């Protein structure tokens, strides 16, 4: 691994923990204040809408600003806003529109940051190490996610939302330090891109999606899974814990932690099987999507708290292996110099359909009952499995994108 991979690894890991903390804090505040799944779902909806905007605008920024400086400036702005929200959170609780505006700005910056970091991964490792690097990133991210889900619910109940949000803010300052170190180590990447690669407008990503059948099918799979993934937003899982399992916020955090434990175990398994998964990407995606469909349906019709925890643990490894396979397939289908445009376009589509599904599933949970939401999610995972089978027919005829490491 290149030396720049390590501050990059640390930054992405801490960002996962920060996201868990502030998402759980804000979701709990909104649900407690309104008592509505739909209102609580407005927070992730705002996140999705701002990520769509970030996906449209990021390629233009990359073409006009140095990569490392752009990454650092976004991190500085994000840390500053988190600090302001932490200072005024106790007052913002009673001013929900102002709180949502602050979260919208924060989510917008987070969208830029995530896209930049995702596009950077293949440039820090060799092609043969890409699956291993993705496994390490997923494993470490889910490890801290376990801690985040387990401790955030406890912290909010015992210390309060403001103090818990301050923990995320302090971690954000730590991430800023890692981002500065990363920026100083990735200057060679931006120089190589400026001298060898022509400037692209944001339309380049849409052109790639239209011309690249592998990228197109992977995107369709991700769209189906993004729709299904909306059933796991905090507002719906909290409602499921309260209405179906007859449990409170503590059990909600325990369910999230159980899923994260399963994902960590899956990360260990994926790391051990990284080479085999890389050789059998399509089979891995197909089998995992089918398993997720079955497990999600069983989860939706279940009303036993202990079985819900078991299912959360089982779904973790399945999600992990599927995510690793699809992430590697996506990175292999796009030339490394075009990954920023590819990720931005891919992110816009996924974010758009997710934003619509959040509203639909929020209404469905309020009107039909939260269990119906999980039955629909199971059907969507089945659709993703069908797309992965179609991917096998084009994978043989399309050459793998050229992968180079710039450092």
Short mmCIF file of N, CA, C and O in Angstrom, two decimals, residues 138-216:
data_model
loop_
_atom_site.label_atom_id
_atom_site.label_comp_id
_atom_site.label_asym_id
_atom_site.label_seq_id
_atom_site.Cartn_x
_atom_site.Cartn_y
_atom_site.Cartn_z
N UNK A 138 -13.90 -1.33 4.24
CA UNK A 138 -15.22 -1.72 4.70
C UNK A 138 -15.15 -2.31 6.10
O UNK A 138 -15.98 -2.02 6.97
N UNK A 139 -14.14 -3.15 6.35
CA UNK A 139 -14.00 -3.79 7.66
C UNK A 139 -13.80 -2.75 8.76
O UNK A 139 -14.46 -2.78 9.80
N UNK A 140 -12.88 -1.81 8.55
CA UNK A 140 -12.62 -0.81 9.58
C UNK A 140 -13.80 0.12 9.76
O UNK A 140 -14.14 0.51 10.90
N UNK A 141 -14.47 0.49 8.66
CA UNK A 141 -15.63 1.36 8.77
C UNK A 141 -16.75 0.71 9.57
O UNK A 141 -17.38 1.34 10.42
N UNK A 142 -16.98 -0.57 9.33
CA UNK A 142 -18.05 -1.25 10.04
C UNK A 142 -17.67 -1.54 11.49
O UNK A 142 -18.54 -1.64 12.35
N UNK A 143 -16.38 -1.69 11.75
CA UNK A 143 -15.95 -1.88 13.14
C UNK A 143 -16.29 -0.67 13.99
O UNK A 143 -16.85 -0.78 15.08
N UNK A 144 -15.97 0.51 13.47
CA UNK A 144 -16.31 1.71 14.23
C UNK A 144 -17.80 1.98 14.21
O UNK A 144 -18.35 2.61 15.14
N UNK A 145 -18.50 1.48 13.18
CA UNK A 145 -19.94 1.63 13.14
C UNK A 145 -20.59 0.87 14.29
O UNK A 145 -21.58 1.32 14.89
N UNK A 146 -20.05 -0.30 14.62
CA UNK A 146 -20.55 -1.07 15.76
C UNK A 146 -20.48 -0.23 17.03
O UNK A 146 -21.45 -0.12 17.79
N UNK A 147 -19.33 0.37 17.25
CA UNK A 147 -19.15 1.21 18.43
C UNK A 147 -20.11 2.39 18.38
O UNK A 147 -20.75 2.74 19.38
N UNK A 148 -20.26 3.00 17.20
CA UNK A 148 -21.12 4.16 17.07
C UNK A 148 -22.57 3.85 17.38
O UNK A 148 -23.21 4.56 18.17
N UNK A 149 -23.10 2.80 16.79
CA UNK A 149 -24.50 2.45 17.03
C UNK A 149 -24.74 2.02 18.47
O UNK A 149 -25.77 2.34 19.07
N UNK A 150 -23.79 1.26 19.00
CA UNK A 150 -23.98 0.77 20.37
C UNK A 150 -23.91 1.90 21.39
O UNK A 150 -24.69 1.93 22.35
N UNK A 151 -22.99 2.82 21.19
CA UNK A 151 -22.74 3.84 22.19
C UNK A 151 -23.59 5.09 22.01
O UNK A 151 -23.89 5.79 22.99
N UNK A 152 -24.01 5.40 20.76
CA UNK A 152 -24.75 6.64 20.55
C UNK A 152 -26.11 6.61 21.23
O UNK A 152 -26.52 7.58 21.88
N UNK A 153 -26.84 5.50 21.06
CA UNK A 153 -28.13 5.40 21.74
C UNK A 153 -28.00 5.52 23.25
O UNK A 153 -28.77 6.22 23.91
N UNK A 154 -26.99 4.84 23.80
CA UNK A 154 -26.73 4.93 25.23
C UNK A 154 -26.35 6.36 25.63
O UNK A 154 -26.82 6.89 26.65
N UNK A 155 -25.51 6.99 24.83
CA UNK A 155 -25.04 8.34 25.16
C UNK A 155 -26.18 9.35 25.11
O UNK A 155 -26.27 10.24 25.97
N UNK A 156 -27.06 9.24 24.09
CA UNK A 156 -28.17 10.18 23.99
C UNK A 156 -29.11 10.05 25.19
O UNK A 156 -29.58 11.05 25.75
N UNK A 157 -29.39 8.81 25.60
CA UNK A 157 -30.29 8.59 26.73
C UNK A 157 -29.71 9.06 28.05
O UNK A 157 -30.42 9.54 28.93
N UNK A 158 -28.40 8.94 28.21
CA UNK A 158 -27.78 9.24 29.50
C UNK A 158 -27.09 10.60 29.58
O UNK A 158 -27.01 11.18 30.66
N UNK A 159 -26.59 11.08 28.46
CA UNK A 159 -25.84 12.35 28.48
C UNK A 159 -26.55 13.47 27.74
O UNK A 159 -26.20 14.63 27.91
N UNK A 160 -27.48 13.11 26.84
CA UNK A 160 -28.18 14.13 26.08
C UNK A 160 -27.65 14.25 24.66
O UNK A 160 -26.52 13.87 24.36
N UNK A 161 -28.48 14.80 23.78
CA UNK A 161 -28.12 14.91 22.36
C UNK A 161 -26.98 15.88 22.12
O UNK A 161 -26.09 15.62 21.30
N UNK A 162 -26.96 17.01 22.83
CA UNK A 162 -25.93 18.03 22.59
C UNK A 162 -24.54 17.51 22.90
O UNK A 162 -23.60 17.68 22.10
N UNK A 163 -24.38 16.84 24.04
CA UNK A 163 -23.08 16.30 24.41
C UNK A 163 -22.62 15.21 23.43
O UNK A 163 -21.44 15.11 23.10
N UNK A 164 -23.58 14.40 22.98
CA UNK A 164 -23.23 13.34 22.03
C UNK A 164 -22.80 13.93 20.69
O UNK A 164 -21.85 13.44 20.07
N UNK A 165 -23.49 14.98 20.26
CA UNK A 165 -23.11 15.62 19.00
C UNK A 165 -21.72 16.25 19.10
O UNK A 165 -20.98 16.30 18.12
N UNK A 166 -21.38 16.73 20.28
CA UNK A 166 -20.04 17.30 20.48
C UNK A 166 -18.96 16.25 20.25
O UNK A 166 -17.86 16.58 19.79
N UNK A 167 -19.24 15.00 20.58
CA UNK A 167 -18.26 13.94 20.34
C UNK A 167 -17.97 13.81 18.84
O UNK A 167 -16.81 13.67 18.43
N UNK A 168 -19.02 13.88 18.02
CA UNK A 168 -18.83 13.82 16.58
C UNK A 168 -18.04 15.03 16.08
O UNK A 168 -17.22 14.92 15.17
N UNK A 169 -18.28 16.18 16.68
CA UNK A 169 -17.57 17.39 16.28
C UNK A 169 -16.07 17.29 16.58
O UNK A 169 -15.23 17.67 15.75
N UNK A 170 -15.74 16.78 17.74
CA UNK A 170 -14.33 16.60 18.09
C UNK A 170 -13.64 15.63 17.13
O UNK A 170 -12.49 15.84 16.71
N UNK A 171 -14.34 14.57 16.77
CA UNK A 171 -13.78 13.62 15.80
C UNK A 171 -13.60 14.27 14.44
O UNK A 171 -12.65 13.93 13.70
N UNK A 172 -14.47 15.21 14.09
CA UNK A 172 -14.34 15.90 12.81
C UNK A 172 -13.05 16.71 12.74
O UNK A 172 -12.42 16.80 11.68
N UNK A 173 -12.65 17.29 13.86
CA UNK A 173 -11.37 18.01 13.88
C UNK A 173 -10.20 17.04 13.68
O UNK A 173 -9.20 17.39 13.04
N UNK A 174 -10.32 15.83 14.22
CA UNK A 174 -9.27 14.83 14.01
C UNK A 174 -9.19 14.44 12.53
O UNK A 174 -8.09 14.29 11.98
N UNK A 175 -10.36 14.28 11.90
CA UNK A 175 -10.38 13.96 10.47
C UNK A 175 -9.71 15.05 9.65
O UNK A 175 -8.99 14.77 8.68
N UNK A 176 -9.92 16.29 10.04
CA UNK A 176 -9.31 17.40 9.33
C UNK A 176 -7.79 17.28 9.31
O UNK A 176 -7.13 17.54 8.29
N UNK A 177 -7.20 16.85 10.43
CA UNK A 177 -5.75 16.65 10.49
C UNK A 177 -5.31 15.59 9.49
O UNK A 177 -4.32 15.75 8.76
N UNK A 178 -6.05 14.48 9.45
CA UNK A 178 -5.72 13.41 8.50
C UNK A 178 -5.89 13.88 7.06
O UNK A 178 -5.11 13.50 6.17
N UNK A 179 -6.90 14.71 6.81
CA UNK A 179 -7.12 15.21 5.46
C UNK A 179 -5.98 16.12 5.01
O UNK A 179 -5.58 16.11 3.85
N UNK A 180 -5.47 16.92 5.93
CA UNK A 180 -4.33 17.78 5.60
C UNK A 180 -3.11 16.93 5.24
O UNK A 180 -2.40 17.20 4.26
N UNK A 181 -2.87 15.88 6.03
CA UNK A 181 -1.76 14.97 5.72
C UNK A 181 -1.97 14.28 4.38
O UNK A 181 -1.04 14.14 3.57
N UNK A 182 -3.20 13.85 4.13
CA UNK A 182 -3.50 13.20 2.86
C UNK A 182 -3.31 14.15 1.69
O UNK A 182 -2.77 13.75 0.64
N UNK A 183 -3.74 15.39 1.85
CA UNK A 183 -3.60 16.36 0.78
C UNK A 183 -2.15 16.60 0.40
O UNK A 183 -1.82 16.72 -0.78
N UNK A 184 -1.27 16.63 1.39
CA UNK A 184 0.15 16.84 1.11
C UNK A 184 0.78 15.64 0.41
O UNK A 184 1.79 15.78 -0.29
N UNK A 185 0.18 14.46 0.59
CA UNK A 185 0.73 13.24 0.00
C UNK A 185 0.13 12.90 -1.36
O UNK A 185 0.63 12.00 -2.05
N UNK A 186 -0.91 13.60 -1.77
CA UNK A 186 -1.58 13.30 -3.04
C UNK A 186 -1.41 14.40 -4.08
O UNK A 186 -2.15 14.44 -5.06
N UNK A 187 -0.45 15.28 -3.87
CA UNK A 187 -0.23 16.33 -4.86
C UNK A 187 0.23 15.75 -6.19
O UNK A 187 -0.05 16.30 -7.25
N UNK A 188 0.96 14.65 -6.15
CA UNK A 188 1.41 14.01 -7.38
C UNK A 188 0.27 13.52 -8.23
O UNK A 188 0.35 13.49 -9.46
N UNK A 189 -0.83 13.13 -7.60
CA UNK A 189 -1.98 12.64 -8.35
C UNK A 189 -2.59 13.75 -9.18
O UNK A 189 -2.85 13.60 -10.36
N UNK A 190 -2.78 14.91 -8.56
CA UNK A 190 -3.43 16.00 -9.29
C UNK A 190 -2.53 16.52 -10.41
O UNK A 190 -3.00 16.91 -11.46
N UNK A 191 -1.19 16.50 -10.20
CA UNK A 191 -0.28 16.94 -11.23
C UNK A 191 -0.33 16.01 -12.43
O UNK A 191 -0.32 16.42 -13.58
N UNK A 192 -0.40 14.69 -12.14
CA UNK A 192 -0.50 13.72 -13.22
C UNK A 192 -1.79 13.88 -14.00
O UNK A 192 -1.82 13.79 -15.21
N UNK A 193 -2.86 14.17 -13.30
CA UNK A 193 -4.14 14.32 -13.97
C UNK A 193 -4.15 15.58 -14.83
O UNK A 193 -4.67 15.58 -15.93
N UNK A 194 -3.56 16.65 -14.36
CA UNK A 194 -3.57 17.89 -15.11
C UNK A 194 -2.74 17.79 -16.38
O UNK A 194 -3.04 18.40 -17.38
N UNK A 195 -1.64 17.00 -16.37
CA UNK A 195 -0.76 16.93 -17.52
C UNK A 195 -1.20 15.88 -18.53
O UNK A 195 -0.92 15.99 -19.71
N UNK A 196 -1.88 14.81 -18.09
CA UNK A 196 -2.19 13.69 -18.98
C UNK A 196 -3.65 13.59 -19.37
O UNK A 196 -3.98 12.96 -20.35
N UNK A 197 -4.53 14.16 -18.60
CA UNK A 197 -5.96 13.96 -18.82
C UNK A 197 -6.63 15.27 -19.19
O UNK A 197 -6.46 16.27 -18.50
N UNK A 198 -7.39 15.32 -20.28
CA UNK A 198 -8.11 16.54 -20.64
C UNK A 198 -9.19 16.86 -19.62
O UNK A 198 -9.71 15.99 -18.94
N UNK A 199 -9.54 18.11 -19.55
CA UNK A 199 -10.59 18.54 -18.63
C UNK A 199 -11.95 18.07 -19.13
O UNK A 199 -12.27 18.19 -20.30
N UNK A 200 -12.74 17.54 -18.23
CA UNK A 200 -14.05 17.02 -18.57
C UNK A 200 -15.12 17.84 -17.88
O UNK A 200 -14.97 18.23 -16.75
N UNK A 201 -16.21 18.02 -18.56
CA UNK A 201 -17.38 18.60 -17.92
C UNK A 201 -18.19 17.49 -17.28
O UNK A 201 -17.91 16.30 -17.46
N UNK A 202 -19.21 17.84 -16.51
CA UNK A 202 -19.99 16.84 -15.81
C UNK A 202 -20.72 15.91 -16.77
O UNK A 202 -21.07 14.79 -16.41
N UNK A 203 -20.91 16.34 -18.04
CA UNK A 203 -21.59 15.49 -19.02
C UNK A 203 -20.80 14.24 -19.35
O UNK A 203 -21.36 13.25 -19.85
N UNK A 204 -19.50 14.24 -19.08
CA UNK A 204 -18.66 13.09 -19.39
C UNK A 204 -19.14 11.85 -18.65
O UNK A 204 -19.13 10.74 -19.18
N UNK A 205 -19.56 12.02 -17.40
CA UNK A 205 -20.04 10.88 -16.62
C UNK A 205 -21.28 10.26 -17.23
O UNK A 205 -21.42 9.03 -17.28
N UNK A 206 -22.20 11.09 -17.72
CA UNK A 206 -23.42 10.57 -18.34
C UNK A 206 -23.10 9.87 -19.65
O UNK A 206 -23.74 8.88 -20.01
N UNK A 207 -22.10 10.37 -20.36
CA UNK A 207 -21.68 9.71 -21.60
C UNK A 207 -21.10 8.34 -21.31
O UNK A 207 -21.38 7.37 -22.03
N UNK A 208 -20.29 8.23 -20.26
CA UNK A 208 -19.75 6.94 -19.87
C UNK A 208 -20.85 5.96 -19.52
O UNK A 208 -20.81 4.78 -19.88
N UNK A 209 -21.85 6.42 -18.79
CA UNK A 209 -22.94 5.56 -18.37
C UNK A 209 -23.72 5.04 -19.58
O UNK A 209 -24.16 3.89 -19.61
N UNK A 210 -23.87 5.88 -20.59
CA UNK A 210 -24.61 5.49 -21.78
C UNK A 210 -23.82 4.49 -22.64
O UNK A 210 -24.40 3.55 -23.21
N UNK A 211 -22.51 4.66 -22.71
CA UNK A 211 -21.70 3.84 -23.61
C UNK A 211 -21.14 2.58 -22.95
O UNK A 211 -20.74 1.65 -23.66
N UNK A 212 -21.08 2.54 -21.61
CA UNK A 212 -20.45 1.44 -20.90
C UNK A 212 -21.53 0.50 -20.36
O UNK A 212 -22.18 0.80 -19.36
N UNK A 213 -21.74 -0.68 -20.99
CA UNK A 213 -22.83 -1.56 -20.54
C UNK A 213 -22.61 -2.12 -19.14
O UNK A 213 -23.57 -2.32 -18.39
N UNK A 214 -21.37 -2.39 -18.77
CA UNK A 214 -21.11 -2.91 -17.43
C UNK A 214 -21.44 -1.86 -16.38
O UNK A 214 -22.11 -2.16 -15.38
N UNK A 215 -20.99 -0.64 -16.59
CA UNK A 215 -21.30 0.44 -15.67
C UNK A 215 -22.80 0.67 -15.59
O UNK A 215 -23.35 0.91 -14.51
N UNK A 216 -23.48 0.55 -16.72
CA UNK A 216 -24.92 0.78 -16.75
C UNK A 216 -25.68 -0.27 -15.93
O UNK A 216 -26.58 0.05 -15.15
#
